[in-house]
PDB file of C-alpha atoms and ligand atoms in Angstrom:
ATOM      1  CA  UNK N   1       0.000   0.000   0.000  1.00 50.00           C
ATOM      2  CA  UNK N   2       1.477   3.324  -1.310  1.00 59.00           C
ATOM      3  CA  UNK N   3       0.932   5.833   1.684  1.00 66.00           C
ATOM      4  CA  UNK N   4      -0.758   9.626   0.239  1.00 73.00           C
ATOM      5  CA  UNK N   5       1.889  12.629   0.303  1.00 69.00           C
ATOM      6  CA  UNK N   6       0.027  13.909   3.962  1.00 79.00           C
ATOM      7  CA  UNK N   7       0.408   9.981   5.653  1.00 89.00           C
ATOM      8  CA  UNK N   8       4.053   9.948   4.063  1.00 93.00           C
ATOM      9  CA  UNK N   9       5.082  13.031   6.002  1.00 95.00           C
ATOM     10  CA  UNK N  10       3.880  12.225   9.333  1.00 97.00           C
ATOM     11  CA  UNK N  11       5.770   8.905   9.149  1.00 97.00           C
ATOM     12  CA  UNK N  12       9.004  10.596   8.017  1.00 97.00           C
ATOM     13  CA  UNK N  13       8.496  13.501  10.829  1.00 98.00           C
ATOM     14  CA  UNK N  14       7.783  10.610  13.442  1.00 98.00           C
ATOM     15  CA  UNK N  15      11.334   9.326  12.394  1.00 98.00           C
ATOM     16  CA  UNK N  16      12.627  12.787  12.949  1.00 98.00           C
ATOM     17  CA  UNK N  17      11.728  13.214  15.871  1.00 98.00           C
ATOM     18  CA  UNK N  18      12.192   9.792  17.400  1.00 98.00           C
ATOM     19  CA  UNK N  19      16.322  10.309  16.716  1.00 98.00           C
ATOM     20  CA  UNK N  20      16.393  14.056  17.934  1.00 98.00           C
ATOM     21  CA  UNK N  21      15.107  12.359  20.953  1.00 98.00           C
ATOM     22  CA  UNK N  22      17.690   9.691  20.808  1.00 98.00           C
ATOM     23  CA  UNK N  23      20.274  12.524  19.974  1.00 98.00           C
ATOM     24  CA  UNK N  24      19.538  14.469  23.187  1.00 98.00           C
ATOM     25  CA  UNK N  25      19.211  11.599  25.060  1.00 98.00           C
ATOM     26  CA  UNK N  26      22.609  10.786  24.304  1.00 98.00           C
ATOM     27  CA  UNK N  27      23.677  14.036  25.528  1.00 97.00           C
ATOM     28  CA  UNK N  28      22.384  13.778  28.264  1.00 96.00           C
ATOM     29  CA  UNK N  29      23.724  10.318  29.179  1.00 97.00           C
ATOM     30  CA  UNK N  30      20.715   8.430  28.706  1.00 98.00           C
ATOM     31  CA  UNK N  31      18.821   6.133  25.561  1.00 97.00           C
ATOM     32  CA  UNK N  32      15.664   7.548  23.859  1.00 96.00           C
ATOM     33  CA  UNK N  33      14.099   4.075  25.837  1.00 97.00           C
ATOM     34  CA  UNK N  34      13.922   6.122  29.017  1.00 98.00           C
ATOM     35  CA  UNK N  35      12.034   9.085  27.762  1.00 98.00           C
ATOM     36  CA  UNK N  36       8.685   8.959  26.442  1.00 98.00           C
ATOM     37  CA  UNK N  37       7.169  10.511  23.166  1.00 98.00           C
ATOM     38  CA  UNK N  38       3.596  11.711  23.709  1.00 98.00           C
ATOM     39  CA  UNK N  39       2.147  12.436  20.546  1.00 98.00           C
ATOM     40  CA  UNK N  40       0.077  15.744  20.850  1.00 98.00           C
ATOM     41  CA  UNK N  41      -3.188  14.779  18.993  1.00 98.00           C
ATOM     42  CA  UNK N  42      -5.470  17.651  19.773  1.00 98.00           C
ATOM     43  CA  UNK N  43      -7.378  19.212  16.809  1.00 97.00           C
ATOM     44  CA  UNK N  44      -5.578  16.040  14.716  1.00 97.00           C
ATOM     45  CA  UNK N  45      -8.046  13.401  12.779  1.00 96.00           C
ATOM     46  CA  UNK N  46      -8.857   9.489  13.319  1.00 95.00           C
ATOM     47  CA  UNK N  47      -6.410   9.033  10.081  1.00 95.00           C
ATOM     48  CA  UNK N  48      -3.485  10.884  11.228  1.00 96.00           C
ATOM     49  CA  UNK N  49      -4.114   8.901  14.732  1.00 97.00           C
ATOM     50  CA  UNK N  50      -3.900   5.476  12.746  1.00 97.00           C
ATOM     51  CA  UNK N  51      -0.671   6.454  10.874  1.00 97.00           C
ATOM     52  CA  UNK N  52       0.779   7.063  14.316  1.00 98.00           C
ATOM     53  CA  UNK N  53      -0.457   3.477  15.768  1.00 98.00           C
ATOM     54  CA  UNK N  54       0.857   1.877  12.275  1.00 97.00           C
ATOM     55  CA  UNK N  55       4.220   3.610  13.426  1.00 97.00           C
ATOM     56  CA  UNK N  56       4.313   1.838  16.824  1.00 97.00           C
ATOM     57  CA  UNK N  57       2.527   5.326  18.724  1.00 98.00           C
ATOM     58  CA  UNK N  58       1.010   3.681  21.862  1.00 98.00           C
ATOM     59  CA  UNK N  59       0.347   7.058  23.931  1.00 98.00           C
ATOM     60  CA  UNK N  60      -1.384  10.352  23.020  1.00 98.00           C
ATOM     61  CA  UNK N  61      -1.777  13.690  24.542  1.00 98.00           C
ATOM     62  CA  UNK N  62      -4.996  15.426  24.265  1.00 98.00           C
ATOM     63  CA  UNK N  63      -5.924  18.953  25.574  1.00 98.00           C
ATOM     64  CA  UNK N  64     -10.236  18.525  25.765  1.00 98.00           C
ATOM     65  CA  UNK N  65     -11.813  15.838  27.497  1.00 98.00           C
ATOM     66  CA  UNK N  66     -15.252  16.266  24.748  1.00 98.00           C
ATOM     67  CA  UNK N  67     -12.141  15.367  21.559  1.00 98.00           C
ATOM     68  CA  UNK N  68     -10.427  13.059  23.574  1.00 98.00           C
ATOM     69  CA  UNK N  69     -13.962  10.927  24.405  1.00 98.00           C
ATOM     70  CA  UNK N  70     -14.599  10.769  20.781  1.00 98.00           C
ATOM     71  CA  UNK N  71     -11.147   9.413  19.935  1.00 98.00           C
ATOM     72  CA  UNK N  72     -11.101   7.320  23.445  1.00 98.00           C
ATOM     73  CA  UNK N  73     -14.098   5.162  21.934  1.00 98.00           C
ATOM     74  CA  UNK N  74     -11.952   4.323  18.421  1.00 98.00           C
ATOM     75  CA  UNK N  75      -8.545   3.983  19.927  1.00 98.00           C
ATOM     76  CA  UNK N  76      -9.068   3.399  23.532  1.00 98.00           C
ATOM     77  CA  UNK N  77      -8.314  -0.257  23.102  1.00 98.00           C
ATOM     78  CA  UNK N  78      -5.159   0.277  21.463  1.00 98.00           C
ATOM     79  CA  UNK N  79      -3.813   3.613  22.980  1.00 98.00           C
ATOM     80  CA  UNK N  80      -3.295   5.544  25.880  1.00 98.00           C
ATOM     81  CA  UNK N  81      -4.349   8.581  26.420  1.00 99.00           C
ATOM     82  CA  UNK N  82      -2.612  11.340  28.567  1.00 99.00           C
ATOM     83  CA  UNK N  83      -4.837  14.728  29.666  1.00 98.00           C
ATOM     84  CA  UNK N  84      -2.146  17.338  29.129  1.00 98.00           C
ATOM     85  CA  UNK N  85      -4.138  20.609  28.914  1.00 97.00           C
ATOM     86  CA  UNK N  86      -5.841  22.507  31.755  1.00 97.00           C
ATOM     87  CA  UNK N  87      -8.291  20.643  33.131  1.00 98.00           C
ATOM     88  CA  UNK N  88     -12.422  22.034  34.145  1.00 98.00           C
ATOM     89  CA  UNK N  89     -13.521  20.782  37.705  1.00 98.00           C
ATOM     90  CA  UNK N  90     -17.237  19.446  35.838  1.00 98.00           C
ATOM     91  CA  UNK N  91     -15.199  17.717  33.399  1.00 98.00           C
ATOM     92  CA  UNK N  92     -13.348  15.541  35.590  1.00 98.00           C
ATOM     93  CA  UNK N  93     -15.722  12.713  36.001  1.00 98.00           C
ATOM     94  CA  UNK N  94     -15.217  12.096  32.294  1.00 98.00           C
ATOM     95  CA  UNK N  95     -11.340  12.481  32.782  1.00 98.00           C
ATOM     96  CA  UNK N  96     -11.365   9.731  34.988  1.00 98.00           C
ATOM     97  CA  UNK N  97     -12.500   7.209  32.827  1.00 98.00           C
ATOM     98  CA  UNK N  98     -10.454   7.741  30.174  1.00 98.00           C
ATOM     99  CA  UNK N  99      -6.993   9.142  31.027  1.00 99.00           C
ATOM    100  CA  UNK N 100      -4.083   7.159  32.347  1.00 98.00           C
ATOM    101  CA  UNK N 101      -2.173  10.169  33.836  1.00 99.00           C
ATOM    102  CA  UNK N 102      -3.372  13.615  33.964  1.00 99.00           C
ATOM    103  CA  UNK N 103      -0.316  16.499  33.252  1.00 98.00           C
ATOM    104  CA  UNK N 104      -1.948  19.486  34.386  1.00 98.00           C
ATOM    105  CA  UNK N 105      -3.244  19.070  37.879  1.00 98.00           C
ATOM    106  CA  UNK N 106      -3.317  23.024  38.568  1.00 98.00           C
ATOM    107  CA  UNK N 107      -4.988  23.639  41.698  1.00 98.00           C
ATOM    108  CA  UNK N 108      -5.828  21.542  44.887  1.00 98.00           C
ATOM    109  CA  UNK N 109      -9.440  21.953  44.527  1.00 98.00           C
ATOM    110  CA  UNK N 110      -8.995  20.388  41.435  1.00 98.00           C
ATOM    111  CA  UNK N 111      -7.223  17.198  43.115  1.00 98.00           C
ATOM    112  CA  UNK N 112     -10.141  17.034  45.603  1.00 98.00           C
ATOM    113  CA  UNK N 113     -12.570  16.623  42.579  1.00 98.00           C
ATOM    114  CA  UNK N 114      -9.956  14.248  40.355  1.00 99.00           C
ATOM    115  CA  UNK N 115      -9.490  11.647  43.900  1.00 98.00           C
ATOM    116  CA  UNK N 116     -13.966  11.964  44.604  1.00 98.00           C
ATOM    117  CA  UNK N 117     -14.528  10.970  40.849  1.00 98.00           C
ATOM    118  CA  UNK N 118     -11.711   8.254  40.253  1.00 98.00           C
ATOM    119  CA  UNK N 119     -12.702   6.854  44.108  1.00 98.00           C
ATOM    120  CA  UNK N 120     -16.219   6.490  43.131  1.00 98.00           C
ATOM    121  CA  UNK N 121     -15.228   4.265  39.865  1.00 98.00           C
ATOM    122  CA  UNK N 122     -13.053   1.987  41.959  1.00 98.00           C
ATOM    123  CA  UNK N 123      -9.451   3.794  40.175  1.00 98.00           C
ATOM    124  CA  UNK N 124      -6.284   5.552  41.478  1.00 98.00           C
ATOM    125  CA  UNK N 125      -5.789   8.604  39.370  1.00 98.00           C
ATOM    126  CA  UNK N 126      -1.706   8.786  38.218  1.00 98.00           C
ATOM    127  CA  UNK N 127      -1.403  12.580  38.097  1.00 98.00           C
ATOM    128  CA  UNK N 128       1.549  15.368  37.118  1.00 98.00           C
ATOM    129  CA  UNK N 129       1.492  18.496  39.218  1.00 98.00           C
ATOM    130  CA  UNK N 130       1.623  21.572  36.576  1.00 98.00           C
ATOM    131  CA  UNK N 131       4.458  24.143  37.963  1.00 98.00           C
ATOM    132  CA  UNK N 132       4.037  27.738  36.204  1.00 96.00           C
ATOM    133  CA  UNK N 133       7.871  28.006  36.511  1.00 94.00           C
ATOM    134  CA  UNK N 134       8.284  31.508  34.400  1.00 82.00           C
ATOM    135  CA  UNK N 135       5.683  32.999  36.634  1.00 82.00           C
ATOM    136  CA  UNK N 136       3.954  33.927  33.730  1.00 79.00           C
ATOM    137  CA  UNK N 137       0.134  35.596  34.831  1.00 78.00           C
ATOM    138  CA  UNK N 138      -1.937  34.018  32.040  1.00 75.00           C
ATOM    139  CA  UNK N 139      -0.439  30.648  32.640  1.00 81.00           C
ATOM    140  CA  UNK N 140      -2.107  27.468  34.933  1.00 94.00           C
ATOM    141  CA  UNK N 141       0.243  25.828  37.160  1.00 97.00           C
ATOM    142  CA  UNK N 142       1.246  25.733  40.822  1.00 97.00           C
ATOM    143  CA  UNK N 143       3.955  28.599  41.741  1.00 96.00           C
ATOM    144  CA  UNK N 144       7.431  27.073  42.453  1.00 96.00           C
ATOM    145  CA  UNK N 145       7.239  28.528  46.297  1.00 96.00           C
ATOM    146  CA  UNK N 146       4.170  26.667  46.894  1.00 96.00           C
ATOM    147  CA  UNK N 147       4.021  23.451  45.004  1.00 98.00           C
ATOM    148  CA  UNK N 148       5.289  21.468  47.904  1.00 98.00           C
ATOM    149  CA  UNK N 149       2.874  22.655  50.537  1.00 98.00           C
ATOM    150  CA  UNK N 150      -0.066  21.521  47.763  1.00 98.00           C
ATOM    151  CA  UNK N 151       2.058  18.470  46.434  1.00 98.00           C
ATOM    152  CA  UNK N 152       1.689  17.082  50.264  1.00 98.00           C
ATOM    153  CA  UNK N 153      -2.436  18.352  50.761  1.00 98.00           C
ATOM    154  CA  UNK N 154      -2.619  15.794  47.769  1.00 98.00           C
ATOM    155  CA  UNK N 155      -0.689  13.509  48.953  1.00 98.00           C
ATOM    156  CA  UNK N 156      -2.968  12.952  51.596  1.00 98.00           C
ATOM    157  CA  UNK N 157      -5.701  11.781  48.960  1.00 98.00           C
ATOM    158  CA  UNK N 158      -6.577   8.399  48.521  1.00 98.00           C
ATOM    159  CA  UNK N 159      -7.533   7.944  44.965  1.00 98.00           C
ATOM    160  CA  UNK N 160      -4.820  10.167  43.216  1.00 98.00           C
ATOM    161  CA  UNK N 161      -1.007   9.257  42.826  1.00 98.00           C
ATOM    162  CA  UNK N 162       1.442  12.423  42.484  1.00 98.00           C
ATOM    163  CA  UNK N 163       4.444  10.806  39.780  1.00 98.00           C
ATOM    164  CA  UNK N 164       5.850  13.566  39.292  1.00 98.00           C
ATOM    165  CA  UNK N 165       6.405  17.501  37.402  1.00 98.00           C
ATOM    166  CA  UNK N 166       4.961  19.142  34.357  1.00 98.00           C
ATOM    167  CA  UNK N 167       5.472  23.053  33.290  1.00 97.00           C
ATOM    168  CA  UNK N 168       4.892  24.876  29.889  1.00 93.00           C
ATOM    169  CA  UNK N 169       7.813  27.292  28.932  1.00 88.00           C
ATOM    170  CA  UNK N 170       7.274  30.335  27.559  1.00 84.00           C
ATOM    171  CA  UNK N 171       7.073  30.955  23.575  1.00 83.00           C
ATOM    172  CA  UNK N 172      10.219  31.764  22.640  1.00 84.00           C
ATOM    173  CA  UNK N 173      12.709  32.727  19.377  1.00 87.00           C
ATOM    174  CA  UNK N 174      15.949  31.783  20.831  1.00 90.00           C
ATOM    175  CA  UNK N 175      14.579  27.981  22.294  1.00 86.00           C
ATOM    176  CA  UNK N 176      17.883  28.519  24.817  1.00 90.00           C
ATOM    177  CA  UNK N 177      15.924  30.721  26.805  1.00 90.00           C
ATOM    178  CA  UNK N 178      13.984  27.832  27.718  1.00 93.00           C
ATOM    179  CA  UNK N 179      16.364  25.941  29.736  1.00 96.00           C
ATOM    180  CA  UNK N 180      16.680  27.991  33.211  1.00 95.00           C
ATOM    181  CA  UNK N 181      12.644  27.098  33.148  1.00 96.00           C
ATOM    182  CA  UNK N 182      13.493  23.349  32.742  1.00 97.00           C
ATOM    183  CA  UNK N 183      16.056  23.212  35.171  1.00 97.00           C
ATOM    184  CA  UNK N 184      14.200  24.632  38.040  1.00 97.00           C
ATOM    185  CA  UNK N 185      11.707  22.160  37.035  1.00 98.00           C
ATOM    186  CA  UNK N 186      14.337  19.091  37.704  1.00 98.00           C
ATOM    187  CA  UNK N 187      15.825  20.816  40.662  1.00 98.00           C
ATOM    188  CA  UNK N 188      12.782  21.415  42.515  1.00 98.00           C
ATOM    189  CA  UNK N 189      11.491  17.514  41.273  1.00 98.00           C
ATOM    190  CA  UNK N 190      15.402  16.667  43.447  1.00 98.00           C
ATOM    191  CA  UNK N 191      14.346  18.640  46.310  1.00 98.00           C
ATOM    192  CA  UNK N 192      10.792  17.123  46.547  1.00 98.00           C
ATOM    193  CA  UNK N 193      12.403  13.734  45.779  1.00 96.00           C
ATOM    194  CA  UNK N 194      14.381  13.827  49.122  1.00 97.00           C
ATOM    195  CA  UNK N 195      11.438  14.908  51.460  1.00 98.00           C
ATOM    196  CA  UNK N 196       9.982  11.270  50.641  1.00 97.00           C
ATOM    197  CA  UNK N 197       6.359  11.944  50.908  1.00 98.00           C
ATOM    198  CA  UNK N 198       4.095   9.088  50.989  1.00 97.00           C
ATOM    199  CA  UNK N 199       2.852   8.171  48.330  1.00 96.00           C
ATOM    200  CA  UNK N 200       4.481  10.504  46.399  1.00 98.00           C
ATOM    201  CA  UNK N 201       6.866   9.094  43.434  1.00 96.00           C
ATOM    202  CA  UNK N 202       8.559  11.797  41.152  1.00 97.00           C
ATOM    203  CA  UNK N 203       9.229   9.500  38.711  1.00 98.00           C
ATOM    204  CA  UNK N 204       8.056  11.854  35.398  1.00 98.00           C
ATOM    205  CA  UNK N 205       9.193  15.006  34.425  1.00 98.00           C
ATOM    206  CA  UNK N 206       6.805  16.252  31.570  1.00 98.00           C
ATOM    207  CA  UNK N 207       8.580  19.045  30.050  1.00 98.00           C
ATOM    208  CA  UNK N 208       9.566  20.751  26.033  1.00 97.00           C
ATOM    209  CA  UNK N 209       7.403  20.926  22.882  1.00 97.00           C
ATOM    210  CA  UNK N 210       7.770  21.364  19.170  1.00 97.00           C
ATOM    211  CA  UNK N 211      10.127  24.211  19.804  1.00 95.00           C
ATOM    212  CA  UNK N 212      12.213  23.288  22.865  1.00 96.00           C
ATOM    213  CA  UNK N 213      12.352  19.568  23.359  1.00 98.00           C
ATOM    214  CA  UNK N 214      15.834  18.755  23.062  1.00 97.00           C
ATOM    215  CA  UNK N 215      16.585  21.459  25.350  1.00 97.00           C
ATOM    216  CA  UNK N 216      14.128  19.669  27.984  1.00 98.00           C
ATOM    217  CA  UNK N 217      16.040  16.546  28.085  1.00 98.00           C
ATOM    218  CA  UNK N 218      19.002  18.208  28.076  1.00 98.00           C
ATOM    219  CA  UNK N 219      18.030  19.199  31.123  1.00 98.00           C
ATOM    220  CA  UNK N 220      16.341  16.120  32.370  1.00 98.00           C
ATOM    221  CA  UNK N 221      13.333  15.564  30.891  1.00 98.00           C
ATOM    222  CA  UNK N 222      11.679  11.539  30.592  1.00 98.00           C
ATOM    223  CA  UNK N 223       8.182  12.831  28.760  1.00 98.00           C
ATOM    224  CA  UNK N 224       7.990  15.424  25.631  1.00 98.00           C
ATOM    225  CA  UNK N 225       4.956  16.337  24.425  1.00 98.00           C
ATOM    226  CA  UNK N 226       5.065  17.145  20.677  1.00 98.00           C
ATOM    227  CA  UNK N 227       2.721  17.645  18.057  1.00 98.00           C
ATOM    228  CA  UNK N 228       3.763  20.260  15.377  1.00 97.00           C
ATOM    229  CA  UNK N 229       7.023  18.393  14.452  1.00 98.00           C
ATOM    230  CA  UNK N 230       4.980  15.209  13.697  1.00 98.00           C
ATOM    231  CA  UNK N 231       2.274  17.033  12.113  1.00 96.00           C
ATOM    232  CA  UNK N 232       3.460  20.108  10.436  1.00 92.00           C
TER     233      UNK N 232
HETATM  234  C1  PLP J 301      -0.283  21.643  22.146  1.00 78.37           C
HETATM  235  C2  PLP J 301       0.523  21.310  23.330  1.00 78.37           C
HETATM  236  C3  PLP J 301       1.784  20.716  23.205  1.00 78.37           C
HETATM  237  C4  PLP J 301       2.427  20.435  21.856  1.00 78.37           C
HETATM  238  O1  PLP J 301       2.894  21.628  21.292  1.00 78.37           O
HETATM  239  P1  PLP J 301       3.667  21.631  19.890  1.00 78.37           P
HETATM  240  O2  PLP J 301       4.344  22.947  19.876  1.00 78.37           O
HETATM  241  O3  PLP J 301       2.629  21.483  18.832  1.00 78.37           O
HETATM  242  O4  PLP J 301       4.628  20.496  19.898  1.00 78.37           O
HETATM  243  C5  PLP J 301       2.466  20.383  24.362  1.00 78.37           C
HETATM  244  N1  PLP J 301       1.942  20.622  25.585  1.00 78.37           N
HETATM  245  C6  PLP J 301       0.734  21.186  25.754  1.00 78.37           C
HETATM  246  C7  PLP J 301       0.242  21.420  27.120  1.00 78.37           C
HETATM  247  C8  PLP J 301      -0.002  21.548  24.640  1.00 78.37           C
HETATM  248  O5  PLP J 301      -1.198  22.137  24.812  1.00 78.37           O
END
């Protein structure tokens, strides 16, 4: 089967991608096995979803919980699907059912509703706390000064699992300027890693995009969540 121009792309930008990960990887003493490519598939179609499966893509990261339903009851079987964008309290009980980890827990009250609705279908919800690291006002996200007070609040929930750190950088020209952001992001993940909450394993760092991904490993990053590279 001879693949259309469009299908042809995606594949070759999947292989791209896969050894710039390997590259940074490399760099930063490490193999591409021990960081994880989440495939951004917001606002992308059922078809460009299959090319990715075809390509071994078994994890996706979606930024609605109404898209992500739709493409949860085609692909649910065969994928899994990671909530990465910010996150509506009355849209949680959907969440639940369908996501394996959620990125962008952004407020406690938010982790009270996510551990009510996963406890009342029998799950434990893996979750990422979101850290606004650049301070930035129109950005969700825990401040670095008070993510640990809130990281151990949610500890204390039953139903939710904290694995570990996720933070948007700013938009950028120079992707460079990017890296102070990610390091803070791996330092403070350290500094919480030696408190040894319960229940708390920082075991994820969800950090870089399109524009600054290497960078993000670089700096310590083990998931990158990318869509315009494959895509564009
Ligand atoms: C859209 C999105 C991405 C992917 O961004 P690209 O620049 O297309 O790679 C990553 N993270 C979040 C939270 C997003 O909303």
């Amino acid at each position: 089967m001879s693949l259309t121009p469009s299908c042809q792309r995606i594949v070759d930008n999947l292989i791209r991608v896969r050894k710039r990960i390997e590259e940074a990887a490399q760099r930063s003493n490490r193999t591409s096995e021990e960081i994880l490519l989440l495939c951004v598939t917001k606002g992308r179609c059922i078809e460009e979803i299959q090319i990715l499966i075809k390509n071994g893509v078994r994890v996706i990261g979606e930024n609605r919980v109404g898209e992500a339903l739709e493409k949860f009851e085609k692909f649910g079987s065969v994928l899994s699907f990671h909530m990465i964008g910010h996150l509506q309290r009355r849209k949680v009980k959907d969440a639940v059912k369908i996501f394996d980890l959620i990125h962008s827990v952004d407020s406690v009250k938010l982790a009270y509703e996510i551990d009510k609705r996963a406890g009342s279908i029998g799950k434990c919800q893996d979750v990422l706390i979101e850290v606004n690291v650049s301070g930035e006002e129109t950005k969700y996200g825990f401040h670095p000064g008070e993510t640990i007070e809130a990281i151990r609040e949610i500890s204390r929930l039953p139903n939710i699992r904290v694995l570990g750190l996720m933070t948007m950088a700013l938009l950028v020209d120079n992707p460079e300027l990017t890296r102070p952001v990610f390091r803070a992001l791996r330092l403070l993940k350290e500094e919480i890693d030696k408190l040894e909450i319960p229940n708390v394993k920082m075991q994820y760092l969800s950090m870089g995009m399109t524009q600054d991904f290497e960078i993000a490993i670089e700096e310590g990053a083990n998931i990158v969540r990318i869509g315009t590279a494959i895509f564009s």
